Each structure stands twice: as structure tokens, then as C-alpha cells.
Amino acid sequence: MRTILVAFICMMALGTSQAQDQKAERIKFIRSTYAKAKKQIEQNGKNGNSPKDMRLIINRLEDEDIPLYDTEQLDFYFEEKDVDGLATKQPPYFIAENWGNHGHSRYREVLLDPKTHQVIFCYMRGETDAGFVVESRYYYDAQGKCIEQKHNTENSWTGPETELENAGYYLRLFNMLTYNGYFTPLDLDKPKKPTTPKAERLKHIRTLYSQAKDKMAANDESDMSNDLHITTHDLGDNQPPRTIKTRIYFDKDGIYFINQSSKSMRLDSYSEYLFEPKTKDLIFSYSRGAEEGEVYEWRYYFDENGDCIETKTNNTDETDEGFYDKRAAKDLQAIFDMLNGHEE
């Protein structure tokens, strides 16, 4: 009996030792991957290579009566892979968040395995306006289980599960921003609404466009703006680097205007989207593309049902009745809605 007991204790000790060794190896791997990711970020866009990153900044005045101003910045760092001749963005290998509100701040990092794209490490540092600081680190195994967590205080604001949930939210957002298997339904079968006469509708659209431009100008000059900036640098080293800048303007009722530009050595394009203040439906879109010295423009005016009632273009060979503009506008609205609906 004693022999069996001794053997059992030895087996338990051996199992514990192996588990500790596996944990140590995993943490060593995570720290090595973290160091490589930081070095890769430092070299991003250097040594003749095109940068591959995305920055999202959203500024919000939470309440006009109480000046609580919220600003959030998300940085995504990714690689690209050639898929059927196209430079395709891979899931990010590193994500960083900076958030601030009325003296409170938070910084967060998410590290992903560059091969499996699995979250392997999360870091969070928060500070209140009174100077109270919270720091937390979470290490995860290959199954997504937290194997180690470190805190500077017992009053931790997060846990291993909530950090994984936040990481999942960031990854879904990245997929939406890069159209990785995500497109928003257009609701083409919704019931038809009564429409106004064409001349009256066009006058209404032009009035709203002028008002939106004035509102945007005032917003740009304000110390507390309501806008969302998305900047993406991408394309592989065998293609001209491209920068896409998206600006979403909104108020307490939602988005009222979006503009977007895309520039590279090969192509220069610009787009605008105007929305009805009450319904938030797209009512006007403008796009301009310049390639090899040729410049083309498209303007689409939409009725209350989203049907194109007027098209103006200098490219008579190509028009889609604004379908792709409606597609792009819907996707950008969905990104904005996801940002506003996320609560920790």
C-alpha cells in the first residue's frame, strides 16, 4: 500500500513538473513573439517597404450639457498575403488601444500568434483622473485558456475572459474595415415609401448637402468634434503603396456625411456620401477617379426608397445606378454602429 502511495505521489509531482515546464515554455514563446512584434512595428514602413497598418480615431462629445469628451484610438498592424494575384490583408498580429475621457485614460495591447492568428497575450493599463493606476497582464495557452495573470493591485478592472471578449471585438471590427467576409445587407425588399417629385427631391438634397458642408466646417474648427477617422496603409511591396483615408461625421442622431480618399502612384480616388438627417438613408453620393491622366466623375441622387432618380457622369460607358456607393455607405454605417454599440 505504501509503495502504491509513493508511486502515486511521484506521478503527481511529475505531472505538476511537466505542467510547469509547459507553462514556462508557453510564456517564453509569448514573450519572444511580443518582442518580435514590437520590432516589426518599429520597422513598419521603413527600409523601402510599404507600411501595413490601420489607425482608427473616434471623437465623441457624449453629452452637450455635460462636457464629457470621449476619444479612442485603435491601431492595427497586419501582414499581406498574395491570394490569386491580389494583396490580401491577414488578421492583425498586434492591436493597440488608447482611450481617454475627462481625465481618465486606458491603454491596451493585444498580441496574436502570427501563424494561427490566436490571441496569446493581453495587457491593460488604466488610470483615473485621481491618479489611481491599474495594470493587468494575461497569458493564454493554445486553447485560449489563461495560464498566467499579473496585476499591480487587487482591484483589477478586467479579467482574462473580458480581455478575450475585447480582443474578439477588435478583430470583428478589423474584418469589417477590411471587408474580410463581411458585407452589410442592403434591405432591397423593404416596403416602398411615398416619394416626392423629382425636382423637389433634388432641391432638398442640394440644400442638405450645403447644410452638411457648413456643419462639417464648424465641426472641424471645434475643440470637441464628433467624427471618426480611419487611415489605412497597405498593398504589398510589388505594388505601389496605397493610403485610404475615411472621415465619418456624426451628431447625436447618427451619421450625416462621409468622405473617403484613396491615393497611390497608380490611382487617385475620392468619394462622398450624404445621409438624410431623420432616416439616415443615403440620399446622394459623389465619386471621382483619376488614372493615367483620365478623370471620371459620378453623381447619384436617390429618392426615399433608395432608388436612383438622377445620374450625372462624364463616363457614359459605365454606370451602376449607385449600387456600389450604397454598398460602401452601408458598410461604413455598420462600422460606426458597432463602435457606438460596444460597451465594456
PDB file of N, CA and C in Angstrom, residues 91-151:
ATOM      1  N   PRO A  91      -5.165  38.670 -40.720  1.00  0.00           N
ATOM      2  CA  PRO A  91      -5.561  39.190 -39.401  1.00  0.00           C
ATOM      3  C   PRO A  91      -4.386  39.890 -38.736  1.00  0.00           C
ATOM      4  N   PRO A  92      -4.635  40.918 -37.960  1.00  0.00           N
ATOM      5  CA  PRO A  92      -3.533  41.675 -37.344  1.00  0.00           C
ATOM      6  C   PRO A  92      -2.716  40.801 -36.390  1.00  0.00           C
ATOM      7  N   TYR A  93      -1.423  41.090 -36.329  1.00  0.00           N
ATOM      8  CA  TYR A  93      -0.579  40.394 -35.364  1.00  0.00           C
ATOM      9  C   TYR A  93      -0.455  41.197 -34.068  1.00  0.00           C
ATOM     10  N   PHE A  94      -0.877  42.475 -34.110  1.00  0.00           N
ATOM     11  CA  PHE A  94      -0.801  43.315 -32.915  1.00  0.00           C
ATOM     12  C   PHE A  94      -1.859  44.412 -33.012  1.00  0.00           C
ATOM     13  N   ILE A  95      -2.518  44.677 -31.870  1.00  0.00           N
ATOM     14  CA  ILE A  95      -3.532  45.726 -31.783  1.00  0.00           C
ATOM     15  C   ILE A  95      -3.241  46.563 -30.544  1.00  0.00           C
ATOM     16  N   ALA A  96      -3.342  47.882 -30.678  1.00  0.00           N
ATOM     17  CA  ALA A  96      -3.161  48.778 -29.532  1.00  0.00           C
ATOM     18  C   ALA A  96      -4.340  49.733 -29.446  1.00  0.00           C
ATOM     19  N   GLU A  97      -4.769  50.014 -28.224  1.00  0.00           N
ATOM     20  CA  GLU A  97      -5.881  50.946 -27.990  1.00  0.00           C
ATOM     21  C   GLU A  97      -5.439  52.039 -27.028  1.00  0.00           C
ATOM     22  N   ASN A  98      -5.791  53.278 -27.355  1.00  0.00           N
ATOM     23  CA  ASN A  98      -5.626  54.415 -26.444  1.00  0.00           C
ATOM     24  C   ASN A  98      -6.983  55.092 -26.288  1.00  0.00           C
ATOM     25  N   TRP A  99      -7.427  55.232 -25.059  1.00  0.00           N
ATOM     26  CA  TRP A  99      -8.750  55.818 -24.802  1.00  0.00           C
ATOM     27  C   TRP A  99      -8.631  56.862 -23.693  1.00  0.00           C
ATOM     28  N   GLY A 100      -9.395  57.935 -23.820  1.00  0.00           N
ATOM     29  CA  GLY A 100      -9.414  58.953 -22.780  1.00  0.00           C
ATOM     30  C   GLY A 100     -10.783  59.588 -22.639  1.00  0.00           C
ATOM     31  N   ASN A 101     -11.134  59.937 -21.422  1.00  0.00           N
ATOM     32  CA  ASN A 101     -12.419  60.583 -21.163  1.00  0.00           C
ATOM     33  C   ASN A 101     -12.316  61.343 -19.837  1.00  0.00           C
ATOM     34  N   HIS A 102     -12.378  62.681 -19.931  1.00  0.00           N
ATOM     35  CA  HIS A 102     -12.479  63.531 -18.741  1.00  0.00           C
ATOM     36  C   HIS A 102     -11.412  63.200 -17.689  1.00  0.00           C
ATOM     37  N   GLY A 103     -10.174  63.074 -18.122  1.00  0.00           N
ATOM     38  CA  GLY A 103      -9.091  62.804 -17.182  1.00  0.00           C
ATOM     39  C   GLY A 103      -8.804  61.343 -16.942  1.00  0.00           C
ATOM     40  N   HIS A 104      -9.713  60.449 -17.366  1.00  0.00           N
ATOM     41  CA  HIS A 104      -9.473  59.011 -17.255  1.00  0.00           C
ATOM     42  C   HIS A 104      -8.800  58.526 -18.538  1.00  0.00           C
ATOM     43  N   SER A 105      -7.922  57.533 -18.424  1.00  0.00           N
ATOM     44  CA  SER A 105      -7.234  57.026 -19.603  1.00  0.00           C
ATOM     45  C   SER A 105      -7.088  55.512 -19.518  1.00  0.00           C
ATOM     46  N   ARG A 106      -6.914  54.908 -20.715  1.00  0.00           N
ATOM     47  CA  ARG A 106      -6.699  53.457 -20.768  1.00  0.00           C
ATOM     48  C   ARG A 106      -5.822  53.149 -21.978  1.00  0.00           C
ATOM     49  N   TYR A 107      -4.863  52.279 -21.759  1.00  0.00           N
ATOM     50  CA  TYR A 107      -4.030  51.781 -22.848  1.00  0.00           C
ATOM     51  C   TYR A 107      -4.116  50.265 -22.844  1.00  0.00           C
ATOM     52  N   ARG A 108      -4.289  49.693 -24.036  1.00  0.00           N
ATOM     53  CA  ARG A 108      -4.465  48.243 -24.120  1.00  0.00           C
ATOM     54  C   ARG A 108      -3.651  47.693 -25.287  1.00  0.00           C
ATOM     55  N   GLU A 109      -3.117  46.486 -25.107  1.00  0.00           N
ATOM     56  CA  GLU A 109      -2.406  45.784 -26.179  1.00  0.00           C
ATOM     57  C   GLU A 109      -2.971  44.379 -26.322  1.00  0.00           C
ATOM     58  N   VAL A 110      -3.060  43.933 -27.573  1.00  0.00           N
ATOM     59  CA  VAL A 110      -3.474  42.561 -27.871  1.00  0.00           C
ATOM     60  C   VAL A 110      -2.434  41.957 -28.811  1.00  0.00           C
ATOM     61  N   LEU A 111      -1.847  40.849 -28.413  1.00  0.00           N
ATOM     62  CA  LEU A 111      -0.844  40.159 -29.229  1.00  0.00           C
ATOM     63  C   LEU A 111      -1.447  38.874 -29.771  1.00  0.00           C
ATOM     64  N   LEU A 112      -1.250  38.650 -31.071  1.00  0.00           N
ATOM     65  CA  LEU A 112      -1.766  37.444 -31.701  1.00  0.00           C
ATOM     66  C   LEU A 112      -0.619  36.602 -32.246  1.00  0.00           C
ATOM     67  N   ASP A 113      -0.826  35.294 -32.234  1.00  0.00           N
ATOM     68  CA  ASP A 113       0.141  34.390 -32.849  1.00  0.00           C
ATOM     69  C   ASP A 113       0.148  34.670 -34.353  1.00  0.00           C
ATOM     70  N   PRO A 114       1.304  35.014 -34.938  1.00  0.00           N
ATOM     71  CA  PRO A 114       1.326  35.380 -36.361  1.00  0.00           C
ATOM     72  C   PRO A 114       0.959  34.245 -37.305  1.00  0.00           C
ATOM     73  N   LYS A 115       1.019  32.990 -36.820  1.00  0.00           N
ATOM     74  CA  LYS A 115       0.681  31.846 -37.681  1.00  0.00           C
ATOM     75  C   LYS A 115      -0.766  31.411 -37.511  1.00  0.00           C
ATOM     76  N   THR A 116      -1.225  31.292 -36.261  1.00  0.00           N
ATOM     77  CA  THR A 116      -2.592  30.809 -36.013  1.00  0.00           C
ATOM     78  C   THR A 116      -3.590  31.950 -35.877  1.00  0.00           C
ATOM     79  N   HIS A 117      -3.095  33.196 -35.718  1.00  0.00           N
ATOM     80  CA  HIS A 117      -3.926  34.394 -35.513  1.00  0.00           C
ATOM     81  C   HIS A 117      -4.764  34.292 -34.237  1.00  0.00           C
ATOM     82  N   GLN A 118      -4.263  33.527 -33.275  1.00  0.00           N
ATOM     83  CA  GLN A 118      -4.950  33.361 -31.994  1.00  0.00           C
ATOM     84  C   GLN A 118      -4.416  34.379 -30.992  1.00  0.00           C
ATOM     85  N   VAL A 119      -5.303  34.910 -30.159  1.00  0.00           N
ATOM     86  CA  VAL A 119      -4.888  35.836 -29.106  1.00  0.00           C
ATOM     87  C   VAL A 119      -4.058  35.072 -28.076  1.00  0.00           C
ATOM     88  N   ILE A 120      -2.839  35.550 -27.796  1.00  0.00           N
ATOM     89  CA  ILE A 120      -1.966  34.849 -26.850  1.00  0.00           C
ATOM     90  C   ILE A 120      -1.566  35.730 -25.663  1.00  0.00           C
ATOM     91  N   PHE A 121      -1.786  37.052 -25.758  1.00  0.00           N
ATOM     92  CA  PHE A 121      -1.404  37.932 -24.656  1.00  0.00           C
ATOM     93  C   PHE A 121      -2.229  39.213 -24.714  1.00  0.00           C
ATOM     94  N   CYS A 122      -2.646  39.692 -23.544  1.00  0.00           N
ATOM     95  CA  CYS A 122      -3.366  40.963 -23.435  1.00  0.00           C
ATOM     96  C   CYS A 122      -2.772  41.776 -22.281  1.00  0.00           C
ATOM     97  N   TYR A 123      -2.672  43.066 -22.515  1.00  0.00           N
ATOM     98  CA  TYR A 123      -2.173  43.977 -21.489  1.00  0.00           C
ATOM     99  C   TYR A 123      -3.125  45.160 -21.394  1.00  0.00           C
ATOM    100  N   MET A 124      -3.394  45.609 -20.165  1.00  0.00           N
ATOM    101  CA  MET A 124      -4.252  46.770 -19.961  1.00  0.00           C
ATOM    102  C   MET A 124      -3.679  47.631 -18.855  1.00  0.00           C
ATOM    103  N   ARG A 125      -3.602  48.948 -19.122  1.00  0.00           N
ATOM    104  CA  ARG A 125      -3.205  49.901 -18.097  1.00  0.00           C
ATOM    105  C   ARG A 125      -4.240  51.017 -18.062  1.00  0.00           C
ATOM    106  N   GLY A 126      -4.869  51.209 -16.928  1.00  0.00           N
ATOM    107  CA  GLY A 126      -5.865  52.258 -16.777  1.00  0.00           C
ATOM    108  C   GLY A 126      -5.482  53.212 -15.665  1.00  0.00           C
ATOM    109  N   GLU A 127      -5.876  54.471 -15.839  1.00  0.00           N
ATOM    110  CA  GLU A 127      -5.590  55.482 -14.818  1.00  0.00           C
ATOM    111  C   GLU A 127      -6.782  56.417 -14.677  1.00  0.00           C
ATOM    112  N   THR A 128      -7.178  56.695 -13.430  1.00  0.00           N
ATOM    113  CA  THR A 128      -8.289  57.607 -13.182  1.00  0.00           C
ATOM    114  C   THR A 128      -7.780  59.039 -13.117  1.00  0.00           C
ATOM    115  N   ASP A 129      -8.724  59.985 -13.106  1.00  0.00           N
ATOM    116  CA  ASP A 129      -8.327  61.391 -13.008  1.00  0.00           C
ATOM    117  C   ASP A 129      -7.696  61.709 -11.651  1.00  0.00           C
ATOM    118  N   ALA A 130      -7.873  60.803 -10.687  1.00  0.00           N
ATOM    119  CA  ALA A 130      -7.255  60.994  -9.368  1.00  0.00           C
ATOM    120  C   ALA A 130      -5.860  60.377  -9.285  1.00  0.00           C
ATOM    121  N   GLY A 131      -5.413  59.742 -10.374  1.00  0.00           N
ATOM    122  CA  GLY A 131      -4.068  59.180 -10.397  1.00  0.00           C
ATOM    123  C   GLY A 131      -3.976  57.725  -9.980  1.00  0.00           C
ATOM    124  N   PHE A 132      -5.125  57.041  -9.773  1.00  0.00           N
ATOM    125  CA  PHE A 132      -5.100  55.620  -9.412  1.00  0.00           C
ATOM    126  C   PHE A 132      -4.799  54.804 -10.668  1.00  0.00           C
ATOM    127  N   VAL A 133      -3.794  53.928 -10.594  1.00  0.00           N
ATOM    128  CA  VAL A 133      -3.320  53.172 -11.757  1.00  0.00           C
ATOM    129  C   VAL A 133      -3.586  51.685 -11.563  1.00  0.00           C
ATOM    130  N   VAL A 134      -4.125  51.067 -12.619  1.00  0.00           N
ATOM    131  CA  VAL A 134      -4.360  49.631 -12.635  1.00  0.00           C
ATOM    132  C   VAL A 134      -3.625  49.040 -13.833  1.00  0.00           C
ATOM    133  N   GLU A 135      -2.867  47.958 -13.606  1.00  0.00           N
ATOM    134  CA  GLU A 135      -2.180  47.267 -14.693  1.00  0.00           C
ATOM    135  C   GLU A 135      -2.475  45.777 -14.613  1.00  0.00           C
ATOM    136  N   SER A 136      -2.759  45.174 -15.778  1.00  0.00           N
ATOM    137  CA  SER A 136      -3.048  43.746 -15.813  1.00  0.00           C
ATOM    138  C   SER A 136      -2.409  43.124 -17.052  1.00  0.00           C
ATOM    139  N   ARG A 137      -1.901  41.899 -16.882  1.00  0.00           N
ATOM    140  CA  ARG A 137      -1.317  41.131 -17.985  1.00  0.00           C
ATOM    141  C   ARG A 137      -1.919  39.735 -17.976  1.00  0.00           C
ATOM    142  N   TYR A 138      -2.259  39.239 -19.173  1.00  0.00           N
ATOM    143  CA  TYR A 138      -2.866  37.913 -19.284  1.00  0.00           C
ATOM    144  C   TYR A 138      -2.141  37.117 -20.360  1.00  0.00           C
ATOM    145  N   TYR A 139      -1.751  35.884 -20.024  1.00  0.00           N
ATOM    146  CA  TYR A 139      -1.065  34.980 -20.941  1.00  0.00           C
ATOM    147  C   TYR A 139      -1.996  33.795 -21.216  1.00  0.00           C
ATOM    148  N   TYR A 140      -2.123  33.406 -22.488  1.00  0.00           N
ATOM    149  CA  TYR A 140      -3.076  32.364 -22.870  1.00  0.00           C
ATOM    150  C   TYR A 140      -2.361  31.194 -23.552  1.00  0.00           C
ATOM    151  N   ASP A 141      -2.898  29.983 -23.326  1.00  0.00           N
ATOM    152  CA  ASP A 141      -2.327  28.810 -23.988  1.00  0.00           C
ATOM    153  C   ASP A 141      -2.957  28.640 -25.372  1.00  0.00           C
ATOM    154  N   ALA A 142      -2.628  27.543 -26.036  1.00  0.00           N
ATOM    155  CA  ALA A 142      -3.089  27.324 -27.414  1.00  0.00           C
ATOM    156  C   ALA A 142      -4.594  27.099 -27.499  1.00  0.00           C
ATOM    157  N   GLN A 143      -5.223  26.778 -26.377  1.00  0.00           N
ATOM    158  CA  GLN A 143      -6.683  26.582 -26.352  1.00  0.00           C
ATOM    159  C   GLN A 143      -7.429  27.839 -25.892  1.00  0.00           C
ATOM    160  N   GLY A 144      -6.704  28.930 -25.680  1.00  0.00           N
ATOM    161  CA  GLY A 144      -7.332  30.172 -25.255  1.00  0.00           C
ATOM    162  C   GLY A 144      -7.576  30.260 -23.768  1.00  0.00           C
ATOM    163  N   LYS A 145      -6.979  29.346 -23.002  1.00  0.00           N
ATOM    164  CA  LYS A 145      -7.127  29.360 -21.541  1.00  0.00           C
ATOM    165  C   LYS A 145      -6.018  30.221 -20.930  1.00  0.00           C
ATOM    166  N   CYS A 146      -6.408  31.064 -19.977  1.00  0.00           N
ATOM    167  CA  CYS A 146      -5.422  31.915 -19.308  1.00  0.00           C
ATOM    168  C   CYS A 146      -4.563  31.054 -18.377  1.00  0.00           C
ATOM    169  N   ILE A 147      -3.237  31.087 -18.601  1.00  0.00           N
ATOM    170  CA  ILE A 147      -2.332  30.283 -17.795  1.00  0.00           C
ATOM    171  C   ILE A 147      -1.544  31.131 -16.796  1.00  0.00           C
ATOM    172  N   GLU A 148      -1.613  32.449 -16.964  1.00  0.00           N
ATOM    173  CA  GLU A 148      -0.903  33.336 -16.045  1.00  0.00           C
ATOM    174  C   GLU A 148      -1.517  34.725 -16.130  1.00  0.00           C
ATOM    175  N   GLN A 149      -1.725  35.349 -14.987  1.00  0.00           N
ATOM    176  CA  GLN A 149      -2.189  36.723 -14.966  1.00  0.00           C
ATOM    177  C   GLN A 149      -1.465  37.483 -13.861  1.00  0.00           C
ATOM    178  N   LYS A 150      -1.122  38.719 -14.159  1.00  0.00           N
ATOM    179  CA  LYS A 150      -0.384  39.547 -13.220  1.00  0.00           C
ATOM    180  C   LYS A 150      -1.075  40.890 -13.078  1.00  0.00           C
ATOM    181  N   HIS A 151      -1.217  41.363 -11.842  1.00  0.00           N
ATOM    182  CA  HIS A 151      -1.886  42.630 -11.556  1.00  0.00           C
ATOM    183  C   HIS A 151      -1.049  43.433 -10.557  1.00  0.00           C
TER     184      HIS A 151
END
